Amino acid sequence: MTPLTFESLEYDALLALLAERTQTPSGRRLAEQLRPMTDAEEIRRQLRLVSDAVRYLSAHSGFGLGGLADPTEALRLLRIENATLSPTQILDLIALIEVGQDVRASVLGQRRQYPHLAAFVAEIPDLRPLLRHVRGKLLPGGEVDDHASPELAEIRQQIQRLRARIYRRLEEIMRASPEGIVQDELVTLRNERYVIPVRASHRTQVPGVVHAVSSSGATVFIEPLETIELNNELVRWREQEQVEIARILHEMSERLRLELPQVEKTARLIAELDLLSAKARLALDFQCVEPELVTDRYALALDEARHVLLEHVLRQRGEPIVPISVTLDEEHRVLIISGPNAGGKTVAVKTIGLLALMAQSGMLVPARAATLSVFRSILADIGDRQSLVANLSTFTAHITSVREMAERLQLPALVLIDEVGTGTDPEEGAALAVAIVDYFRQRGAMVVAATHYSALKAYGYLTSGVVNAAVEFDEVRLQPTYRLQQGVAGASSALEIARRVGLPEQILAEARKQLSASEQAANRYLNRLRAELEQQRAARLALEEERAAVAERYEQLQREFFAREQQRQRQFETLLREFLATVSQRAQEMLGQIADEQARRQARRLVERRVAKFKSDVWQQARAISFETPPPVSPTPRVLPAEEVALKPGDRVRVRSLNQIGVVMEIEPEQVLVQLGPLRVRADVSDLDVLLEPTPETIGRPSESVQVQLAARGDVPSELNLIGKTVEEALELTDRFLDAAYLADRREVTIIHGTGSGALRRAVREFLSRHPHVARFRPTSADGATLVELNER
């Protein structure tokens, strides 16, 4: 990027707009010194930070940076050994550190919402110990607090007591003086000593030292001889006070100096946060979006992009801005913009260039969507650079700029040229314009050029990889609309514009005679192309509106459908609760019929566990029921993980995360497109189960149902190994194991729990002590297992 590029694209004006949104002097300097970057990863990091900051500022009032002073001078003094900061400088650094700690705590507390911003503020050093040492010693006005040190508190108490003594003595002297000697019975201070006002005509009546005379000469301020020693003592105490204050300030400065690297880092990060906040505020003010960056190919796609500086000016006038849309890629790297004078060609070129600079400066861009390459060089020649001092004509200045651009070109590059080849003979200028644009195209650059030359428009139609675009002109109102239409060249419409500005009709008529028939035919053709393109645009907008209406209706139907299904689900759950309540009630009634108290207690514990397990299983099965599709009446299919099967379109699959069954529509490199009723979703292969149609051998088998089967004695092992299980898992396994062993008529079993910390052993034995099937239990010799004797059935 060259100074000419920044000047041509008004980059400094953009930075001034950005600087207006900073809150600190350091942040303002960073904004004014901001320059585009070429490191794609750093640009992406900055863009993600700004996007997080936009979301943060949308939910919060800000980062609390307002009012922070410039710490540069204070930090410079801290680098000088034994230099002492002033109270104001210390207060400024304390405020800076406090803001850093507050921002750090606030954002880190919301790291899930703002992950990139949280990673940034996490770099702010934790200086809370430093704050505890220096905070509270200085008052907001810069005075040292009485309790900054025990010595200072004692000194100020002495000063207060001594001042009170002096006041009392002076008041006694004034009351004892004959009437008319004292001007006003008011103790005052002159030259840091307490005095009384005495009429000048009676000055000899009060022995003492005259310290001042009033402006009128009628009053003298005398320190009586009786209070001279007290005032002297007060002066000595005040000197001690100043010495102690200087010591405290030096100690605080030294404490800050010990943490100088961390304080400097905090100051730097707060300045960067201020710049980040300014970028976010600019993005909010101009509805900017985070651009997608491309590094492996050329890409420039701007959807409804706006020139931020022009929009700023138009807002102040109360006028709307007309956005532009542009698409270039690896196969189409050159854009030729043509159209009438004052129609917006230069603005379009500047908009493209300025948005590229904004993106590479870590700023969001004013557009609905944007995709941009990361350019190593952005080169622009826009505007009239003629100079009488440098003996440069318009043509010479442009050609000099083109030469410099050719010398500085580094790929990938974006070259922006306004009115290429102007300022000389039209035929030679047109030939030169085509040659310049083609030179940069062959060098591998992306080129955007504005022109009036028909030869360059024809070049755009005839050359592969070159695209024409036109700024629109309203033939009825004879004025430009500023819309950019890609795919068609624009007529200059010079005669229409000349008529609009009031050129005499006689001149216009003669000019029309001078136009060749071919030129007139070409202009009519271009106008017809533009009209057809406008009709297509209107038809596309109508289709988009119709599609939006259909989508809205579809969403409404989906909402109504899900509402009905939720109502059916609630009704089902209500009936299910009633059923489960009946089961529990019936179980209690049956237990009440057992006469033996001990048997009833044992049975109640067993029934309660079984009923609870039954309810849990029922609810689990109920929640798995989907009311969105009717239950299958076909034989139950076999289910296999999708990784074990070669998927193909048409396969029936279950999406585990959604618990929905659908049909494979398309297999993509990393995901599978699945049709779920009226919806299509993309799912990972690992999230899919394939439902295989049952084979003839499996058809006719009974479907899954609740079955009860008593295990034979030989099917139940005599020991249970719980090593490696959690306490919750172990107790569940132990309960099932004891039930099975009890039903299999086993009399003794072994539960292996290991020694370890003893937590699992204690939990198992406590569980065994209240289990209805357990008669007694005892530890093994190594205490790593427990032998359990079971009750007889």
GROMACS .gro file of N, CA and C in nm, residues 142-228:
model
  261
  142GLY      N    1  -0.619   1.435   4.464
  142GLY     CA    2  -0.474   1.425   4.460
  142GLY      C    3  -0.408   1.441   4.595
  143GLU      N    4  -0.484   1.476   4.701
  143GLU     CA    5  -0.426   1.488   4.834
  143GLU      C    6  -0.396   1.349   4.890
  144VAL      N    7  -0.291   1.343   4.974
  144VAL     CA    8  -0.258   1.217   5.038
  144VAL      C    9  -0.351   1.197   5.157
  145ASP      N   10  -0.412   1.082   5.166
  145ASP     CA   11  -0.506   1.054   5.274
  145ASP      C   12  -0.434   1.049   5.409
  146ASP      N   13  -0.505   1.090   5.516
  146ASP     CA   14  -0.446   1.091   5.650
  146ASP      C   15  -0.393   0.955   5.689
  147HIS      N   16  -0.460   0.849   5.644
  147HIS     CA   17  -0.425   0.713   5.686
  147HIS      C   18  -0.333   0.644   5.586
  148ALA      N   19  -0.267   0.721   5.500
  148ALA     CA   20  -0.172   0.661   5.407
  148ALA      C   21  -0.056   0.598   5.481
  149SER      N   22  -0.025   0.649   5.601
  149SER     CA   23   0.078   0.589   5.687
  149SER      C   24   0.049   0.630   5.830
  150PRO      N   25   0.090   0.550   5.929
  150PRO     CA   26   0.070   0.589   6.070
  150PRO      C   27   0.142   0.719   6.104
  151GLU      N   28   0.260   0.738   6.043
  151GLU     CA   29   0.336   0.859   6.070
  151GLU      C   30   0.261   0.983   6.022
  152LEU      N   31   0.204   0.975   5.902
  152LEU     CA   32   0.132   1.090   5.850
  152LEU      C   33   0.009   1.120   5.935
  153ALA      N   34  -0.059   1.015   5.981
  153ALA     CA   35  -0.176   1.036   6.067
  153ALA      C   36  -0.137   1.108   6.196
  154GLU      N   37  -0.024   1.067   6.257
  154GLU     CA   38   0.023   1.131   6.379
  154GLU      C   39   0.062   1.276   6.355
  155ILE      N   40   0.132   1.302   6.245
  155ILE     CA   41   0.175   1.439   6.213
  155ILE      C   42   0.054   1.530   6.196
  156ARG      N   43  -0.046   1.480   6.122
  156ARG     CA   44  -0.162   1.565   6.096
  156ARG      C   45  -0.245   1.586   6.223
  157GLN      N   46  -0.245   1.490   6.311
  157GLN     CA   47  -0.311   1.512   6.439
  157GLN      C   48  -0.241   1.622   6.519
  158GLN      N   49  -0.106   1.618   6.517
  158GLN     CA   50  -0.029   1.723   6.585
  158GLN      C   51  -0.058   1.860   6.524
  159ILE      N   52  -0.062   1.865   6.391
  159ILE     CA   53  -0.090   1.992   6.323
  159ILE      C   54  -0.229   2.042   6.360
  160GLN      N   55  -0.326   1.949   6.364
  160GLN     CA   56  -0.461   1.988   6.398
  160GLN      C   57  -0.468   2.044   6.540
  161ARG      N   58  -0.402   1.975   6.634
  161ARG     CA   59  -0.403   2.024   6.772
  161ARG      C   60  -0.334   2.159   6.785
  162LEU      N   61  -0.220   2.175   6.718
  162LEU     CA   62  -0.144   2.300   6.726
  162LEU      C   63  -0.223   2.414   6.661
  163ARG      N   64  -0.290   2.384   6.549
  163ARG     CA   65  -0.371   2.487   6.484
  163ARG      C   66  -0.484   2.533   6.575
  164ALA      N   67  -0.541   2.438   6.646
  164ALA     CA   68  -0.650   2.474   6.738
  164ALA      C   69  -0.598   2.564   6.850
  165ARG      N   70  -0.476   2.534   6.900
  165ARG     CA   71  -0.418   2.619   7.006
  165ARG      C   72  -0.395   2.760   6.955
  166ILE      N   73  -0.341   2.771   6.833
  166ILE     CA   74  -0.314   2.903   6.776
  166ILE      C   75  -0.444   2.980   6.758
  167TYR      N   76  -0.548   2.912   6.708
  167TYR     CA   77  -0.678   2.977   6.688
  167TYR      C   78  -0.732   3.031   6.821
  168ARG      N   79  -0.725   2.944   6.924
  168ARG     CA   80  -0.779   2.987   7.053
  168ARG      C   81  -0.703   3.109   7.108
  169ARG      N   82  -0.569   3.105   7.093
  169ARG     CA   83  -0.490   3.216   7.149
  169ARG      C   84  -0.516   3.345   7.072
  170LEU      N   85  -0.524   3.336   6.940
  170LEU     CA   86  -0.550   3.457   6.861
  170LEU      C   87  -0.688   3.513   6.889
  171GLU      N   88  -0.785   3.425   6.908
  171GLU     CA   89  -0.919   3.472   6.939
  171GLU      C   90  -0.922   3.541   7.076
  172GLU      N   91  -0.842   3.488   7.170
  172GLU     CA   92  -0.833   3.553   7.302
  172GLU      C   93  -0.773   3.692   7.290
  173ILE      N   94  -0.665   3.703   7.208
  173ILE     CA   95  -0.601   3.833   7.189
  173ILE      C   96  -0.699   3.932   7.128
  174MET      N   97  -0.776   3.888   7.027
  174MET     CA   98  -0.870   3.979   6.962
  174MET      C   99  -0.980   4.023   7.058
  175ARG      N  100  -1.029   3.930   7.141
  175ARG     CA  101  -1.134   3.966   7.235
  175ARG      C  102  -1.082   4.061   7.344
  176ALA      N  103  -0.951   4.045   7.380
  176ALA     CA  104  -0.892   4.127   7.486
  176ALA      C  105  -0.850   4.265   7.435
  177SER      N  106  -0.841   4.283   7.306
  177SER     CA  107  -0.797   4.412   7.252
  177SER      C  108  -0.906   4.516   7.269
  178PRO      N  109  -0.865   4.643   7.292
  178PRO     CA  110  -0.965   4.750   7.303
  178PRO      C  111  -1.047   4.760   7.176
  179GLU      N  112  -1.169   4.806   7.190
  179GLU     CA  113  -1.259   4.819   7.076
  179GLU      C  114  -1.202   4.916   6.973
  180GLY      N  115  -1.210   4.874   6.847
  180GLY     CA  116  -1.163   4.958   6.738
  180GLY      C  117  -1.024   4.926   6.690
  181ILE      N  118  -0.952   4.842   6.765
  181ILE     CA  119  -0.816   4.807   6.720
  181ILE      C  120  -0.822   4.697   6.614
  182VAL      N  121  -0.899   4.591   6.638
  182VAL     CA  122  -0.908   4.479   6.544
  182VAL      C  123  -1.012   4.512   6.438
  183GLN      N  124  -0.973   4.494   6.311
  183GLN     CA  125  -1.063   4.526   6.199
  183GLN      C  126  -1.183   4.431   6.198
  184ASP      N  127  -1.154   4.300   6.199
  184ASP     CA  128  -1.257   4.196   6.205
  184ASP      C  129  -1.204   4.086   6.295
  185GLU      N  130  -1.292   4.032   6.377
  185GLU     CA  131  -1.247   3.923   6.464
  185GLU      C  132  -1.244   3.793   6.382
  186LEU      N  133  -1.147   3.787   6.295
  186LEU     CA  134  -1.136   3.674   6.203
  186LEU      C  135  -0.990   3.635   6.187
  187VAL      N  136  -0.956   3.514   6.227
  187VAL     CA  137  -0.819   3.464   6.211
  187VAL      C  138  -0.799   3.430   6.064
  188THR      N  139  -0.690   3.478   6.010
  188THR     CA  140  -0.661   3.452   5.869
  188THR      C  141  -0.518   3.403   5.854
  189LEU      N  142  -0.483   3.367   5.729
  189LEU     CA  143  -0.352   3.307   5.701
  189LEU      C  144  -0.278   3.393   5.601
  190ARG      N  145  -0.154   3.430   5.636
  190ARG     CA  146  -0.067   3.504   5.545
  190ARG      C  147   0.074   3.444   5.554
  191ASN      N  148   0.131   3.415   5.436
  191ASN     CA  149   0.265   3.357   5.431
  191ASN      C  150   0.275   3.230   5.515
  192GLU      N  151   0.167   3.151   5.510
  192GLU     CA  152   0.162   3.024   5.582
  192GLU      C  153   0.168   3.040   5.734
  193ARG      N  154   0.134   3.161   5.785
  193ARG     CA  155   0.132   3.185   5.929
  193ARG      C  156  -0.001   3.249   5.965
  194TYR      N  157  -0.054   3.213   6.083
  194TYR     CA  158  -0.183   3.263   6.125
  194TYR      C  159  -0.168   3.402   6.185
  195VAL      N  160  -0.252   3.498   6.140
  195VAL     CA  161  -0.243   3.638   6.179
  195VAL      C  162  -0.383   3.690   6.209
  196ILE      N  163  -0.385   3.814   6.266
  196ILE     CA  164  -0.513   3.879   6.291
  196ILE      C  165  -0.514   4.014   6.218
  197PRO      N  166  -0.632   4.059   6.170
  197PRO     CA  167  -0.640   4.187   6.100
  197PRO      C  168  -0.650   4.303   6.202
  198VAL      N  169  -0.561   4.400   6.188
  198VAL     CA  170  -0.556   4.514   6.280
  198VAL      C  171  -0.564   4.642   6.197
  199ARG      N  172  -0.641   4.739   6.247
  199ARG     CA  173  -0.648   4.866   6.175
  199ARG      C  174  -0.508   4.927   6.168
  200ALA      N  175  -0.475   4.980   6.053
  200ALA     CA  176  -0.340   5.034   6.033
  200ALA      C  177  -0.308   5.146   6.132
  201SER      N  178  -0.409   5.222   6.170
  201SER     CA  179  -0.386   5.334   6.263
  201SER      C  180  -0.354   5.286   6.404
  202HIS      N  181  -0.379   5.159   6.435
  202HIS     CA  182  -0.353   5.105   6.569
  202HIS      C  183  -0.251   4.992   6.565
  203ARG      N  184  -0.171   4.985   6.464
  203ARG     CA  185  -0.077   4.874   6.449
  203ARG      C  186   0.019   4.863   6.567
  204THR      N  187   0.054   4.976   6.628
  204THR     CA  188   0.149   4.972   6.741
  204THR      C  189   0.084   4.918   6.867
  205GLN      N  190  -0.050   4.910   6.865
  205GLN     CA  191  -0.121   4.862   6.983
  205GLN      C  192  -0.107   4.711   7.001
  206VAL      N  193  -0.072   4.638   6.892
  206VAL     CA  194  -0.059   4.492   6.896
  206VAL      C  195   0.085   4.455   6.864
  207PRO      N  196   0.167   4.422   6.963
  207PRO     CA  197   0.307   4.387   6.936
  207PRO      C  198   0.313   4.260   6.852
  208GLY      N  199   0.391   4.264   6.750
  208GLY     CA  200   0.406   4.146   6.666
  208GLY      C  201   0.468   4.180   6.532
  209VAL      N  202   0.463   4.080   6.439
  209VAL     CA  203   0.526   4.091   6.307
  209VAL      C  204   0.417   4.114   6.203
  210VAL      N  205   0.437   4.220   6.122
  210VAL     CA  206   0.342   4.248   6.014
  210VAL      C  207   0.378   4.160   5.893
  211HIS      N  208   0.279   4.082   5.848
  211HIS     CA  209   0.304   3.992   5.734
  211HIS      C  210   0.244   4.042   5.604
  212ALA      N  211   0.143   4.130   5.611
  212ALA     CA  212   0.080   4.180   5.488
  212ALA      C  213  -0.003   4.302   5.521
  213VAL      N  214  -0.032   4.381   5.416
  213VAL     CA  215  -0.117   4.499   5.426
  213VAL      C  216  -0.226   4.484   5.321
  214SER      N  217  -0.350   4.523   5.356
  214SER     CA  218  -0.459   4.513   5.260
  214SER      C  219  -0.436   4.607   5.143
  215SER      N  220  -0.506   4.586   5.035
  215SER     CA  221  -0.489   4.667   4.914
  215SER      C  222  -0.524   4.813   4.939
  216SER      N  223  -0.617   4.837   5.033
  216SER     CA  224  -0.654   4.976   5.062
  216SER      C  225  -0.558   5.041   5.162
  217GLY      N  226  -0.477   4.962   5.226
  217GLY     CA  227  -0.384   5.013   5.326
  217GLY      C  228  -0.447   5.035   5.460
  218ALA      N  229  -0.576   5.005   5.475
  218ALA     CA  230  -0.645   5.031   5.601
  218ALA      C  231  -0.624   4.921   5.703
  219THR      N  232  -0.580   4.804   5.657
  219THR     CA  233  -0.565   4.689   5.748
  219THR      C  234  -0.426   4.630   5.733
  220VAL      N  235  -0.369   4.596   5.848
  220VAL     CA  236  -0.243   4.523   5.848
  220VAL      C  237  -0.269   4.388   5.915
  221PHE      N  238  -0.195   4.285   5.868
  221PHE     CA  239  -0.213   4.151   5.921
  221PHE      C  240  -0.092   4.118   6.007
  222ILE      N  241  -0.116   4.110   6.138
  222ILE     CA  242  -0.007   4.100   6.236
  222ILE      C  243  -0.010   3.962   6.301
  223GLU      N  244   0.110   3.905   6.312
  223GLU     CA  245   0.129   3.783   6.391
  223GLU      C  246   0.176   3.826   6.530
  224PRO      N  247   0.091   3.815   6.632
  224PRO     CA  248   0.129   3.859   6.765
  224PRO      C  249   0.252   3.785   6.817
  225LEU      N  250   0.330   3.853   6.901
  225LEU     CA  251   0.452   3.792   6.955
  225LEU      C  252   0.420   3.665   7.032
  226GLU      N  253   0.303   3.658   7.093
  226GLU     CA  254   0.269   3.542   7.177
  226GLU      C  255   0.249   3.416   7.094
  227THR      N  256   0.219   3.429   6.966
  227THR     CA  257   0.193   3.309   6.884
  227THR      C  258   0.305   3.278   6.786
  228ILE      N  259   0.414   3.358   6.792
  228ILE     CA  260   0.524   3.333   6.696
  228ILE      C  261   0.582   3.195   6.716
   0.00000   0.00000   0.00000
